[in-house]
N, CA, C and O of each residue as an XYZ file, in Angstrom:
420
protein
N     -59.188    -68.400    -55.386
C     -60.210    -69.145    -54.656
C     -60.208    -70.616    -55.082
O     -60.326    -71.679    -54.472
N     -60.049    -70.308    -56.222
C     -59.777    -71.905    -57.015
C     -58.777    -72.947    -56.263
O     -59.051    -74.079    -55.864
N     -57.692    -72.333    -56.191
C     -56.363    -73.109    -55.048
C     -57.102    -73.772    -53.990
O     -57.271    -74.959    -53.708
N     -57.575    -72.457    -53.379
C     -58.103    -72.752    -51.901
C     -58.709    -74.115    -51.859
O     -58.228    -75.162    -51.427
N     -59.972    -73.853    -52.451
C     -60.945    -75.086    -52.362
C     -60.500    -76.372    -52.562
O     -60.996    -77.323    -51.957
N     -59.054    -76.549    -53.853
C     -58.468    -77.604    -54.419
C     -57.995    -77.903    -53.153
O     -58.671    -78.617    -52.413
N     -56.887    -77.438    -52.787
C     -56.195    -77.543    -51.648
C     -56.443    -77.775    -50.284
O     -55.609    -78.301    -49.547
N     -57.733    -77.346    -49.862
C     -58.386    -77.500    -48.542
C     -58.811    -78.949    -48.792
O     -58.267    -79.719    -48.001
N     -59.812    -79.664    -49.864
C     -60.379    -80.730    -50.574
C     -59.584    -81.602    -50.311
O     -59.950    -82.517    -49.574
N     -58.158    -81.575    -50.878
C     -57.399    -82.733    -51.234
C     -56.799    -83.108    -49.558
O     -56.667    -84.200    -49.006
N     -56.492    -81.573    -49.014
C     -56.362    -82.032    -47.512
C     -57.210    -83.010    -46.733
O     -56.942    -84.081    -46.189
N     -58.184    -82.388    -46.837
C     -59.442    -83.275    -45.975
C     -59.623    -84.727    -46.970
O     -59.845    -85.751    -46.324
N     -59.568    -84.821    -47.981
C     -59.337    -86.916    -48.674
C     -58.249    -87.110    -48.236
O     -58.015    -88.085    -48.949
N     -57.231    -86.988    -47.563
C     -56.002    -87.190    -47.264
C     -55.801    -87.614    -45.661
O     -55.009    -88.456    -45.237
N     -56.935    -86.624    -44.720
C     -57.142    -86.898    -43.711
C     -56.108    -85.991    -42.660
O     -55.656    -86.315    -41.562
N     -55.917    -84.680    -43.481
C     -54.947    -83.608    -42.836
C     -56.102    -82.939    -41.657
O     -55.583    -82.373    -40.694
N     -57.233    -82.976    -41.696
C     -57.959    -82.006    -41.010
C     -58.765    -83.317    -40.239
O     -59.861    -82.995    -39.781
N     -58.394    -84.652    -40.049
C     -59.119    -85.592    -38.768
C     -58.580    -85.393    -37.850
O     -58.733    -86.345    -37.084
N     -57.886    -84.518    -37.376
C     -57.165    -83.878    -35.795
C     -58.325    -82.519    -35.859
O     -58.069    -81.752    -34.931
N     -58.992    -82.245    -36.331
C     -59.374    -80.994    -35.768
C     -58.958    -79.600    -36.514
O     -58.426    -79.612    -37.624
N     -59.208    -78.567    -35.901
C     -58.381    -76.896    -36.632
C     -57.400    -76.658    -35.452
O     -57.539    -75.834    -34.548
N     -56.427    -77.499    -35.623
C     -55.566    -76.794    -34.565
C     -54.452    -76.125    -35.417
O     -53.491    -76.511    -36.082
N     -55.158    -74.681    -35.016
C     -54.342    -73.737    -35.799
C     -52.617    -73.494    -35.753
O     -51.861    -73.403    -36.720
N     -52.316    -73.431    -34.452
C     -50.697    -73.519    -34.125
C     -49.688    -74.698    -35.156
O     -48.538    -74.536    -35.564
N     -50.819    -76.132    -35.403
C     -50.166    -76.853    -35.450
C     -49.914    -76.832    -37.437
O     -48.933    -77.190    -38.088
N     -51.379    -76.203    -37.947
C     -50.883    -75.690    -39.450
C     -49.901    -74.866    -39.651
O     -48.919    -75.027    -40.376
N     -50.224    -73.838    -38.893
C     -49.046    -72.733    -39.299
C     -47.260    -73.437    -39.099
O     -46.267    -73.135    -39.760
N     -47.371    -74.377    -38.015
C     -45.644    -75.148    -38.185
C     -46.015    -75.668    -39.262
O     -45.467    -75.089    -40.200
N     -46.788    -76.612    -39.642
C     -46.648    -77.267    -41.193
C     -46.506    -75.813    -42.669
O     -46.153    -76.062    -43.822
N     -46.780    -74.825    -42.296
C     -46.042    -74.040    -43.396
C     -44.772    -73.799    -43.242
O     -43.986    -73.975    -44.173
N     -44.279    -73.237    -41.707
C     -42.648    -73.178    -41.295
C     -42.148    -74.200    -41.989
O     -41.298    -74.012    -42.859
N     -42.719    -75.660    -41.622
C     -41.728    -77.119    -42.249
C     -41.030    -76.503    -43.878
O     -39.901    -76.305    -44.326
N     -42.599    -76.349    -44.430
C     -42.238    -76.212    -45.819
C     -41.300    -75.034    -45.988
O     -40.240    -75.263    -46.571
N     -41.511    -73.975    -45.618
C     -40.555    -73.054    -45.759
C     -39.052    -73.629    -45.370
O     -38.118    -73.432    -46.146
N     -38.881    -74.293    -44.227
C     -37.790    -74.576    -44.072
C     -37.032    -75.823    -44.958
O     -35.833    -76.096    -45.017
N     -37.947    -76.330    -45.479
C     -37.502    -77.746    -46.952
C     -36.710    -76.521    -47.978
O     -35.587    -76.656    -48.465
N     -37.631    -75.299    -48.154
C     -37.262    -74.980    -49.732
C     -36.112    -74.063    -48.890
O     -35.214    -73.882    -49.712
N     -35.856    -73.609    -48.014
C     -34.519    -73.339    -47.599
C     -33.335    -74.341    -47.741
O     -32.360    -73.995    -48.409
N     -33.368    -75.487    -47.186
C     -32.611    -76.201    -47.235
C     -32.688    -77.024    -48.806
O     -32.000    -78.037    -48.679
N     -33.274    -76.958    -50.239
C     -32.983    -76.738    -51.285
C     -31.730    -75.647    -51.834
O     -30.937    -75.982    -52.714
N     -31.703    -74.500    -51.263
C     -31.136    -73.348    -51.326
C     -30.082    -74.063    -51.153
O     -29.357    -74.411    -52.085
N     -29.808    -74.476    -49.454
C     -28.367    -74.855    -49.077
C     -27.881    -75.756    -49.563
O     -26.656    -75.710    -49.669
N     -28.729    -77.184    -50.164
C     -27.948    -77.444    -50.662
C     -27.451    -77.407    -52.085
O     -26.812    -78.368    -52.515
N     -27.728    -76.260    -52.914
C     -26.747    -76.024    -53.510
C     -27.960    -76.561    -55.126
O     -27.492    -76.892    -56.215
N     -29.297    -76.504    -54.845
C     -29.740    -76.861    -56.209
C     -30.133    -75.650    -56.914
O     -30.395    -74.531    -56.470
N     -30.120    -76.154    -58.241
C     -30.277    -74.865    -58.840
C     -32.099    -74.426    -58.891
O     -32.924    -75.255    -59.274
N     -32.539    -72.854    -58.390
C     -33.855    -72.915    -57.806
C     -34.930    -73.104    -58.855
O     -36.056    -73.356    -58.425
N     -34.779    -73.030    -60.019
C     -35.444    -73.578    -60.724
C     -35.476    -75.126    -61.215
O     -36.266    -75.474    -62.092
N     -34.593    -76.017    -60.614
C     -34.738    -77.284    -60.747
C     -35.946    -78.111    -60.002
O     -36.529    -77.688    -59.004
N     -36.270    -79.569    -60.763
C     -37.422    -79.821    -60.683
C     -36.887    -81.257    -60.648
O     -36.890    -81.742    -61.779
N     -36.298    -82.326    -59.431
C     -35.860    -83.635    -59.664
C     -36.867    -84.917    -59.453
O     -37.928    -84.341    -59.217
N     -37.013    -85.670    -59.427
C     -37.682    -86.933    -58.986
C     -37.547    -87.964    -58.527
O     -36.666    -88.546    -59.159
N     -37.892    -88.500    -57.828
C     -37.773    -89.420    -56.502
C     -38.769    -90.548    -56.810
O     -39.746    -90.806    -56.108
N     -38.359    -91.297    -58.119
C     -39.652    -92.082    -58.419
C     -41.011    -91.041    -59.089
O     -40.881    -90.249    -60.022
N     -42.201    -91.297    -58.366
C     -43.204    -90.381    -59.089
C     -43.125    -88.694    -58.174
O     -43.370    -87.659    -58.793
N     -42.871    -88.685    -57.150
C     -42.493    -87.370    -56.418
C     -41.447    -86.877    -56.966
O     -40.313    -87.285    -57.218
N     -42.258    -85.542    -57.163
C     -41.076    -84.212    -57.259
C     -40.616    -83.742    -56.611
O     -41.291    -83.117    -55.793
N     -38.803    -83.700    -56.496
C     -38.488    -82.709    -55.565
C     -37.918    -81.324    -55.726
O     -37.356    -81.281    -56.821
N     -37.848    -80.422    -55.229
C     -36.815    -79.266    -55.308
C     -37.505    -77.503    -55.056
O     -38.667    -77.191    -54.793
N     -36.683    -76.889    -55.192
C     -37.191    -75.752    -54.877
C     -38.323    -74.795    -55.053
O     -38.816    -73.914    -54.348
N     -38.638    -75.432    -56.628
C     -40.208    -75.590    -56.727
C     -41.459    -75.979    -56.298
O     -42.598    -75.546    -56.125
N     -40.589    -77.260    -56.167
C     -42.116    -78.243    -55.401
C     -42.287    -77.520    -54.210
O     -43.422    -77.135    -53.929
N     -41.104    -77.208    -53.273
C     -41.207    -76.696    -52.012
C     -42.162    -75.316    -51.741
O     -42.969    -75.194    -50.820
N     -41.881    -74.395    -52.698
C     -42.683    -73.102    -52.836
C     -43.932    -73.327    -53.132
O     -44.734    -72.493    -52.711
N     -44.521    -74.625    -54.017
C     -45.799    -75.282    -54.208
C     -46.383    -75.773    -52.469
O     -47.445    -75.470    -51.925
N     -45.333    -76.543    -51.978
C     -46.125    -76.635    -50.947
C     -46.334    -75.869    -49.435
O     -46.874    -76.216    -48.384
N     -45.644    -74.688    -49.870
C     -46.138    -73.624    -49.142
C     -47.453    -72.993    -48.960
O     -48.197    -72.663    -48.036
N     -47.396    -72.962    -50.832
C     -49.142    -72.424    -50.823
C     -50.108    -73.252    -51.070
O     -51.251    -72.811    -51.187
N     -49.906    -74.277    -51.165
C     -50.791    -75.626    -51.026
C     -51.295    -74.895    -49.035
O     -52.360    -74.387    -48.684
N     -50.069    -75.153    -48.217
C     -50.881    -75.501    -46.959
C     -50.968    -74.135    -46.674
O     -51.411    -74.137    -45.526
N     -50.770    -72.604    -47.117
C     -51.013    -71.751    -46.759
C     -52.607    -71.619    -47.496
O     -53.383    -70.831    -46.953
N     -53.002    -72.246    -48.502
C     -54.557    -71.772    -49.350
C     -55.778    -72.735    -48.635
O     -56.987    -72.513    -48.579
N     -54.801    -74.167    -47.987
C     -55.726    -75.199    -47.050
C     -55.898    -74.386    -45.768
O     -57.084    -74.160    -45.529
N     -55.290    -74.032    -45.139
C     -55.497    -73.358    -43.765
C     -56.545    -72.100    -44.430
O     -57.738    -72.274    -44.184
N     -56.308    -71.278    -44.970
C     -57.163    -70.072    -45.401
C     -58.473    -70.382    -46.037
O     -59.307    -69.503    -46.254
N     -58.705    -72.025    -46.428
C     -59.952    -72.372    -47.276
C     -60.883    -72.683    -45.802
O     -61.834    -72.048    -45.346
N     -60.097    -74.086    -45.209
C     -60.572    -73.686    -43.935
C     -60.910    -72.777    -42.763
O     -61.644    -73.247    -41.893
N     -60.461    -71.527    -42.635
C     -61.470    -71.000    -41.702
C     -61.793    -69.504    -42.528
O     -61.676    -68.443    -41.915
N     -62.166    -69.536    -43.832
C     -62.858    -68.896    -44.304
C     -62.161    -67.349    -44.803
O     -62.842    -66.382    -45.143
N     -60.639    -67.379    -44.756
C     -60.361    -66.239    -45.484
C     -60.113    -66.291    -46.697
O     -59.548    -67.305    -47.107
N     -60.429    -65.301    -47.571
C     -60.459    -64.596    -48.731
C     -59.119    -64.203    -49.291
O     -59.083    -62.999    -49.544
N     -57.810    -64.963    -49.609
C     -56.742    -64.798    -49.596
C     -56.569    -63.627    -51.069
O     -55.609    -62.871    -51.217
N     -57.442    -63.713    -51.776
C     -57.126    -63.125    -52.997
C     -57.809    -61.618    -52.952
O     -57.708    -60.839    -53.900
N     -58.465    -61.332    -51.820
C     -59.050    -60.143    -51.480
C     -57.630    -59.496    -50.378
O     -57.328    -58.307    -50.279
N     -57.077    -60.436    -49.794
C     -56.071    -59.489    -48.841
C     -54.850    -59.690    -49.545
O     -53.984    -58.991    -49.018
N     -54.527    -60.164    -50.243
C     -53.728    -60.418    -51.157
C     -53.649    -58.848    -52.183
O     -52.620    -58.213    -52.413
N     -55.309    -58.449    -52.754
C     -54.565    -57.294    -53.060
C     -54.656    -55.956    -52.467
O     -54.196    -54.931    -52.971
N     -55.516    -56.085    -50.954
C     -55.456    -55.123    -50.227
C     -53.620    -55.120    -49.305
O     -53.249    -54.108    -48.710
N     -53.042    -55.953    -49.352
C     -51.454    -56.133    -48.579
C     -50.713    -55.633    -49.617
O     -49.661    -55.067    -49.321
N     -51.152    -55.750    -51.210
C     -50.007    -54.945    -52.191
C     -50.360    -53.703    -52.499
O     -49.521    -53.058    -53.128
N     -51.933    -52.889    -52.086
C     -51.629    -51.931    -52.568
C     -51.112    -51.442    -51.184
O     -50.373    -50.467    -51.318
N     -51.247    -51.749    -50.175
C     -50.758    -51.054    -49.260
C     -48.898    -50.920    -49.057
O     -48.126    -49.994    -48.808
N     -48.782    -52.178    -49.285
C     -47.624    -52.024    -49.764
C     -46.363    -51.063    -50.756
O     -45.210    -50.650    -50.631
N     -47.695    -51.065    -51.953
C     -47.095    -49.801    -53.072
C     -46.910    -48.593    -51.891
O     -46.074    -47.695    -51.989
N     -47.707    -48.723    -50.935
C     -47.319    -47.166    -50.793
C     -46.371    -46.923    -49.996
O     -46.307    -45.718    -49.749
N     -45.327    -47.755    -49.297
C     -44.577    -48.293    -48.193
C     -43.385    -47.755    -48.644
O     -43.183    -47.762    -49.859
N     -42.402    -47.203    -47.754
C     -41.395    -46.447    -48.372
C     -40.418    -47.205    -48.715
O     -40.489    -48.278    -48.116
N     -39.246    -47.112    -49.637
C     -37.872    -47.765    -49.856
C     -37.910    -48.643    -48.806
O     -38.423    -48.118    -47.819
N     -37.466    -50.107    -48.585
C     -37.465    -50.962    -47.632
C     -38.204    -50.771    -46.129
O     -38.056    -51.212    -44.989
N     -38.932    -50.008    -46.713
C     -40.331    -49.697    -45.558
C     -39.108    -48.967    -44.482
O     -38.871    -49.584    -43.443
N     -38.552    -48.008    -44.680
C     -38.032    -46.969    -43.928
C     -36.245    -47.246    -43.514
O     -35.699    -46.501    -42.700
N     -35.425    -48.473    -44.237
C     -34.445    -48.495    -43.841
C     -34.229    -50.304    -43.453
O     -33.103    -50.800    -43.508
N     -35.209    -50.970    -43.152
C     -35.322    -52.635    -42.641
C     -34.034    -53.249    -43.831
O     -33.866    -53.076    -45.038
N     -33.336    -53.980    -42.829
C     -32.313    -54.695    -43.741
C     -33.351    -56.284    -44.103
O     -33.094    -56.516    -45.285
N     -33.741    -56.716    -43.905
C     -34.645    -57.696    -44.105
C     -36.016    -58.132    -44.199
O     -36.274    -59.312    -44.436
């Protein structure tokens, strides 16, 4: 919950949420990020590296940081409880068979 609030906060001083809740348009800003720390992958850094760009960090870390940065801002904003479905999705999960029945991915 702690994330959330940080993260929703720093959004809104930043001026991420003066467009409104347009939800379609957060959820691409998590794709983006997902697709940064992919293209970390490709090119070839090692995933625990951590480089700098002046005072910005870059790399496969930072990228997975800012996944859940804008996945805990979207969820602070319209009021879900990420750490309540968080462990209702793993126990349900425990009970899910070997690759949930055969799924290659």
């Amino acid at each position: 919950k702690e994330l959330q609030i940080a993260s929703h906060a720093i959004a809104v001083s930043k001026g991420w949420w003066d467009d409104g809740d347009e939800i379609p348009g957060r959820i691409a800003l998590i794709h983006s990020e997902v697709s940064e720390a992919l293209e970390e992958w490709r090119d070839n850094h090692p995933m625990s590296e951590i480089r700098w760009e002046g005072t910005k960090p870059l790399g496969f870390p930072v990228e997975l940081a800012d996944v859940l940065i804008r996945v805990t801002d979207l969820a602070e904003a319209v009021g879900v409880d990420l750490n309540e479905a968080l462990k209702l999705k793993n126990a349900y999960n425990a009970t899910r068979p070997w690759r949930h029945g055969g799924k290659r991915a």
